[in-house]
Amino acid sequence: MATIYPSSDENISFLSKKILGGELVAVPTETVYGLAADAFNAEACARIFESKERPFFDPLIVHLPVDYDWTRICYPPPLLTVLAEAFWPGALTVVVRKKPSIPDIVTAGFDSVAIRVPNHPVFQQLLSRCKRPLAAPSANPFGYVSPTTAGHVQETLGEKISYILDGGPSQIGLESTIIDLRDPDQISLLRPGAIPKSDIEAVLGKNVQTLERKPENTETMPGQLERHYSPKTPAFLREKIESEEPLQHPSTAFLFYQKPSPSIEHLENVFWLSEKGDSVEAARRLFSRLHEIDRVGFKKLIAEKAPDSGLGIAINDRLRRAAAR
Ligand code: TXA
Ligand code: MG
């Protein structure tokens, strides 16, 4: 069973030694919790795939200490500096051409690497102690709902790993946005996430195209599986839930986008993402609500879409994939 370590200097120092010794440590990030290993240690990274039961064709994101010299691991395109100034440390992941210092297992054999400088003080302390990049996918079993607390990691991966660093609940609650920056004339969005595409376009001064998940795009979008982030409770996605439905179907969980009318809010099968329809709050609660609903054990889950703009786009992406079969 994993041990949860509160984020003291002493614990961070202890866990950095574990990482440098080739062990896995679950870490807090501002987006979701990650399962980290030394990105230069191929064997340690192989254990990430084993613990998550993640297929080897799905590459890992490499997380960097603030001020890390990128040229040690990739060929940085000029626009990387522009994006880094605007969004790093933060919830943007950028795919660039990799150098051989990053082992093939991290990038699933692709000649590109996904990099991000995370903005969580506890994770940054750990990174700066390790003085090297750490590879980390979200710390959930492959295909399951992502963790936003140390407790979520303990519940789902606790049997497979030994160390969890607790940095409190993830502030954002949704994964980073991933863009492919390799071709300056064709910058593309690989995964909608915490930073809206329009914010990135505003900084770049050009359009970012949205790549569709099609078989011919697997080369540029490895691992972007349609079914993902899936609770155990069979999930269905709707445009809207009518407020009489929860009363009629008590064994179904209903996940509203916004707190519903007082006549049904007390029902045990009624959940919501936000009090007043605020997308930041909704994003932060999304994975927590899915974990909570799974713990109760409803027969099914009916979720309602968020308004399809800004962060709502990423929320709907996760809900759609949670409900995919
Ligand atoms: O917010 C996040 O991004 C979190 C935290 C822990 O940083 N990480 C995360 O990792 O969501 P993961 O492994 O659950 O999702 C990363 C996705 C992979 O599914 C893969 O499709 C994509 O990033 N990816 C990684 N390397 C890539 C590459 N070289 N080219 C294209 N896509 C890549
Ligand atoms: Mg994931």
XYZ file of C-alpha atoms and ligand atoms in Angstrom:
359
model
C 0.000 0.000 0.000
C 1.287 3.463 -0.872
C 2.210 5.961 1.837
C 0.983 9.552 1.498
C 3.714 12.086 2.346
C 2.693 15.621 3.362
C 4.694 18.242 1.478
C 7.477 19.102 3.959
C 11.060 19.941 2.885
C 12.195 16.737 4.513
C 9.675 14.581 2.623
C 10.407 16.307 -0.688
C 14.106 15.683 -0.186
C 13.435 12.023 0.714
C 11.198 11.498 -2.340
C 13.658 13.207 -4.705
C 16.209 10.575 -3.663
C 13.672 7.841 -4.386
C 13.124 9.257 -7.880
C 16.862 9.529 -8.546
C 17.131 5.908 -7.368
C 14.694 4.826 -10.088
C 11.456 4.671 -8.079
C 8.028 6.080 -8.970
C 6.433 8.885 -6.964
C 2.886 10.217 -7.468
C 3.084 14.010 -7.500
C 0.670 16.924 -7.209
C 0.328 19.242 -10.191
C -2.006 22.176 -10.741
C -3.887 20.173 -13.406
C -4.155 16.586 -12.090
C -1.869 14.311 -10.034
C 0.931 12.673 -12.027
C 2.948 9.480 -11.625
C 6.553 10.623 -11.947
C 9.871 8.962 -12.756
C 13.315 10.182 -13.832
C 12.816 10.898 -17.548
C 16.421 9.818 -18.295
C 15.882 6.387 -16.695
C 14.226 4.078 -19.232
C 13.653 1.284 -16.713
C 11.926 3.567 -14.221
C 9.748 4.942 -17.036
C 8.859 1.401 -18.104
C 7.489 0.867 -14.591
C 5.108 3.803 -15.090
C 3.492 1.927 -17.988
C 3.339 -1.267 -15.911
C 1.707 0.357 -12.878
C -0.918 2.137 -14.971
C -1.361 -0.815 -17.343
C -0.826 1.782 -20.026
C -0.063 0.629 -23.576
C 3.503 1.392 -24.680
C 2.248 3.274 -27.756
C 0.983 6.121 -25.550
C 3.885 8.538 -24.857
C 4.497 10.421 -21.592
C 4.695 14.148 -20.900
C 8.106 15.317 -19.677
C 7.939 17.903 -16.866
C 10.748 20.440 -16.459
C 12.094 22.497 -13.575
C 11.664 26.246 -14.077
C 14.845 27.517 -15.835
C 15.730 24.116 -17.276
C 17.763 24.329 -20.486
C 15.369 22.805 -23.069
C 18.107 22.303 -25.611
C 19.327 19.346 -23.541
C 16.241 17.354 -24.526
C 14.759 18.905 -27.674
C 15.242 21.159 -30.712
C 13.187 24.152 -29.557
C 11.338 25.990 -32.341
C 11.432 29.833 -32.017
C 7.758 29.991 -31.055
C 8.457 27.902 -27.969
C 9.976 30.942 -26.248
C 6.893 32.992 -27.068
C 4.558 30.388 -25.588
C 6.800 29.759 -22.594
C 6.818 33.450 -21.710
C 3.046 33.565 -21.847
C 2.084 30.248 -20.271
C 4.961 28.691 -18.307
C 5.034 27.625 -15.613
C 1.512 26.440 -16.364
C -0.963 24.078 -17.964
C 0.348 24.089 -21.527
C 2.130 21.067 -23.016
C 4.069 21.509 -26.226
C 5.164 18.767 -28.624
C 8.589 19.422 -30.173
C 11.351 17.411 -31.861
C 13.245 15.308 -29.325
C 16.950 14.762 -28.758
C 18.377 11.293 -28.027
C 18.836 12.125 -24.316
C 15.160 11.249 -23.809
C 14.774 7.456 -23.967
C 12.490 6.054 -26.661
C 10.163 4.442 -24.154
C 9.138 7.900 -22.870
C 8.031 9.014 -26.341
C 6.712 5.628 -27.502
C 9.367 5.566 -30.199
C 8.248 8.865 -31.772
C 10.880 11.458 -32.630
C 8.904 14.088 -30.748
C 8.594 14.826 -27.051
C 5.798 16.542 -25.124
C 7.158 19.034 -22.567
C 5.615 21.172 -19.827
C 6.867 23.350 -16.963
C 4.239 22.771 -14.263
C 3.064 25.507 -11.931
C 2.676 23.663 -8.639
C 5.070 24.854 -5.919
C 5.440 21.386 -4.362
C 6.109 19.651 -7.688
C 8.504 22.449 -8.657
C 10.408 21.937 -5.394
C 10.732 18.254 -6.201
C 11.838 19.010 -9.790
C 14.438 21.492 -8.641
C 15.843 18.984 -6.142
C 16.022 16.316 -8.857
C 17.566 18.902 -11.265
C 16.258 16.953 -14.220
C 13.117 16.322 -16.253
C 10.517 13.979 -14.790
C 8.239 11.949 -17.042
C 4.693 11.761 -15.694
C 1.319 10.710 -17.045
C -1.791 11.291 -14.955
C -1.680 8.992 -11.901
C -4.710 6.825 -12.731
C -5.082 3.298 -14.097
C -5.125 3.557 -17.902
C -8.469 4.782 -19.242
C -9.931 5.620 -15.819
C -10.890 9.015 -14.363
C -7.873 11.264 -13.595
C -6.949 11.968 -9.943
C -7.154 15.453 -8.450
C -6.291 14.520 -4.846
C -3.713 12.278 -3.146
C -6.688 10.216 -1.924
C -7.821 9.509 -5.504
C -4.330 8.192 -6.302
C -4.343 6.046 -3.160
C -7.759 4.559 -4.041
C -6.888 3.617 -7.599
C -3.102 3.005 -7.720
C -2.345 2.513 -4.023
C -1.626 -1.194 -4.482
C 0.794 -0.604 -7.352
C 3.034 2.187 -6.046
C 4.808 3.072 -2.783
C 5.009 6.870 -2.622
C 2.449 9.657 -2.971
C 3.437 13.288 -2.391
C 0.421 15.275 -1.153
C 0.173 18.847 -2.417
C -3.547 19.354 -1.754
C -6.352 19.201 -4.324
C -5.321 20.190 -7.879
C -6.280 23.833 -8.430
C -7.339 23.444 -12.064
C -8.594 19.852 -12.054
C -8.318 19.271 -15.827
C -5.267 18.178 -17.820
C -3.022 20.561 -19.709
C -3.772 21.675 -23.252
C -1.455 19.931 -25.729
C -0.321 21.568 -28.947
C 2.023 20.337 -31.646
C 4.577 23.060 -32.425
C 6.808 21.151 -34.825
C 5.560 22.800 -38.001
C 5.301 26.609 -37.589
C 2.911 26.754 -40.550
C 0.577 24.167 -39.141
C 0.302 24.407 -35.369
C -2.295 22.005 -34.075
C -4.274 21.273 -30.946
C -3.819 17.634 -29.879
C -5.899 17.768 -26.687
C -8.172 20.550 -25.414
C -7.353 21.337 -21.791
C -6.913 23.896 -19.062
C -5.820 26.711 -21.395
C -8.388 27.599 -24.071
C -7.153 27.389 -27.666
C -8.202 31.006 -28.247
C -5.737 32.184 -25.549
C -2.912 30.384 -27.355
C -3.960 31.818 -30.712
C -4.006 35.317 -29.226
C -0.402 34.926 -28.051
C 0.837 33.334 -31.293
C -1.090 35.733 -33.501
C -2.136 32.830 -35.706
C -4.672 30.045 -35.945
C -4.203 26.723 -34.198
C -5.979 23.967 -36.067
C -7.922 21.287 -34.268
C -6.813 17.840 -35.336
C -9.568 15.283 -35.445
C -9.118 11.881 -33.909
C -8.872 9.779 -37.055
C -6.821 6.679 -37.824
C -4.582 8.665 -40.213
C -3.729 11.066 -37.367
C -2.399 8.438 -34.949
C 1.139 9.410 -35.914
C 0.596 12.975 -34.600
C -1.974 12.110 -31.930
C -0.703 8.986 -30.229
C -2.842 7.791 -27.379
C -5.730 10.177 -27.957
C -8.225 7.380 -27.569
C -11.900 8.097 -27.918
C -12.786 6.079 -24.790
C -10.873 7.503 -21.810
C -11.412 9.210 -18.455
C -14.147 6.605 -17.947
C -15.844 5.994 -14.615
C -16.848 2.424 -13.761
C -20.477 3.587 -13.727
C -21.704 3.459 -17.338
C -21.945 7.095 -18.413
C -24.185 8.881 -20.910
C -23.859 12.451 -22.108
C -26.809 14.755 -22.784
C -27.268 18.337 -23.909
C -29.513 18.940 -20.916
C -31.082 17.138 -17.940
C -34.694 17.949 -17.045
C -35.219 18.535 -13.339
C -37.955 15.915 -12.907
C -35.705 13.055 -14.123
C -33.715 12.425 -10.900
C -36.965 11.870 -8.986
C -38.117 9.282 -11.509
C -34.809 7.317 -11.622
C -33.281 7.008 -8.126
C -30.631 4.425 -9.106
C -29.205 6.728 -11.792
C -26.745 9.488 -10.872
C -27.449 12.829 -12.553
C -24.537 15.217 -13.002
C -25.790 18.732 -13.730
C -23.472 21.442 -15.001
C -24.973 23.978 -12.630
C -26.688 23.493 -9.274
C -30.299 22.528 -10.083
C -33.510 23.797 -8.521
C -33.933 23.586 -4.710
C -36.698 20.996 -5.194
C -34.164 18.309 -6.223
C -30.738 19.449 -4.989
C -31.068 17.378 -1.760
C -31.575 14.079 -3.655
C -28.774 11.535 -3.232
C -28.579 10.910 -6.966
C -28.153 14.597 -7.827
C -24.673 16.090 -8.383
C -23.443 19.286 -10.019
C -20.177 20.754 -11.229
C -20.668 24.382 -10.371
C -22.800 26.496 -8.056
C -23.449 29.340 -10.491
C -22.295 28.053 -13.865
C -18.635 29.050 -13.505
C -16.469 26.932 -15.838
C -13.314 27.231 -13.692
C -15.153 25.759 -10.727
C -16.784 23.120 -12.944
C -13.399 22.010 -14.320
C -11.926 21.777 -10.823
C -14.760 19.527 -9.636
C -15.280 17.321 -12.692
C -12.985 14.373 -11.899
C -13.778 14.581 -8.164
C -17.483 14.202 -8.880
C -16.851 11.194 -11.147
C -14.779 9.535 -8.386
C -17.545 10.289 -5.874
C -20.279 8.856 -8.103
C -18.222 5.691 -8.675
C -17.793 5.220 -4.927
C -21.580 5.152 -4.366
C -22.151 2.593 -7.112
C -25.087 3.836 -9.190
C -26.400 1.727 -12.084
C -25.703 4.512 -14.530
C -24.654 8.120 -14.801
C -26.271 10.777 -16.933
C -24.175 13.916 -17.328
C -25.066 17.198 -18.922
C -22.783 19.176 -21.240
C -21.066 22.411 -20.279
C -21.578 25.483 -22.504
C -19.266 24.764 -25.437
C -16.773 27.620 -25.124
C -13.545 28.363 -23.223
C -12.875 25.723 -20.558
C -16.256 24.165 -21.379
C -14.670 22.714 -24.534
C -12.189 20.679 -22.456
C -14.879 19.692 -19.929
C -17.089 18.407 -22.764
C -14.133 16.555 -24.325
C -13.606 14.626 -21.056
C -17.353 13.991 -20.594
C -17.741 12.788 -24.177
C -14.811 10.401 -23.810
C -16.072 9.217 -20.394
C -19.339 8.303 -22.097
C -17.767 6.726 -25.220
C -18.077 2.954 -25.704
O -1.959 18.036 -17.171
C -1.354 17.097 -17.685
O -0.969 17.119 -18.856
C -1.085 15.865 -16.793
C -0.124 16.275 -15.666
C 0.329 15.113 -14.847
O 0.965 16.950 -16.234
N -0.534 14.800 -17.570
C -1.254 14.062 -18.452
O -0.568 13.002 -18.994
O -2.399 14.295 -18.726
P -1.267 11.786 -19.752
O -0.207 10.808 -19.973
O -2.438 11.341 -18.997
O -1.681 12.394 -21.124
C -0.647 12.835 -21.966
C -1.002 12.715 -23.404
C -0.875 11.297 -23.919
O -2.080 10.609 -23.943
C -0.360 11.483 -25.325
O -1.395 11.336 -26.236
C 0.113 12.925 -25.373
O 0.001 13.438 -24.093
N 1.532 12.942 -25.776
C 2.610 12.688 -25.029
N 3.740 12.741 -25.781
C 3.345 13.027 -27.031
C 4.023 13.208 -28.263
N 5.333 13.088 -28.370
N 3.288 13.503 -29.356
C 1.941 13.645 -29.265
N 1.245 13.473 -28.136
C 1.929 13.177 -27.028
Mg -4.225 10.655 -18.509
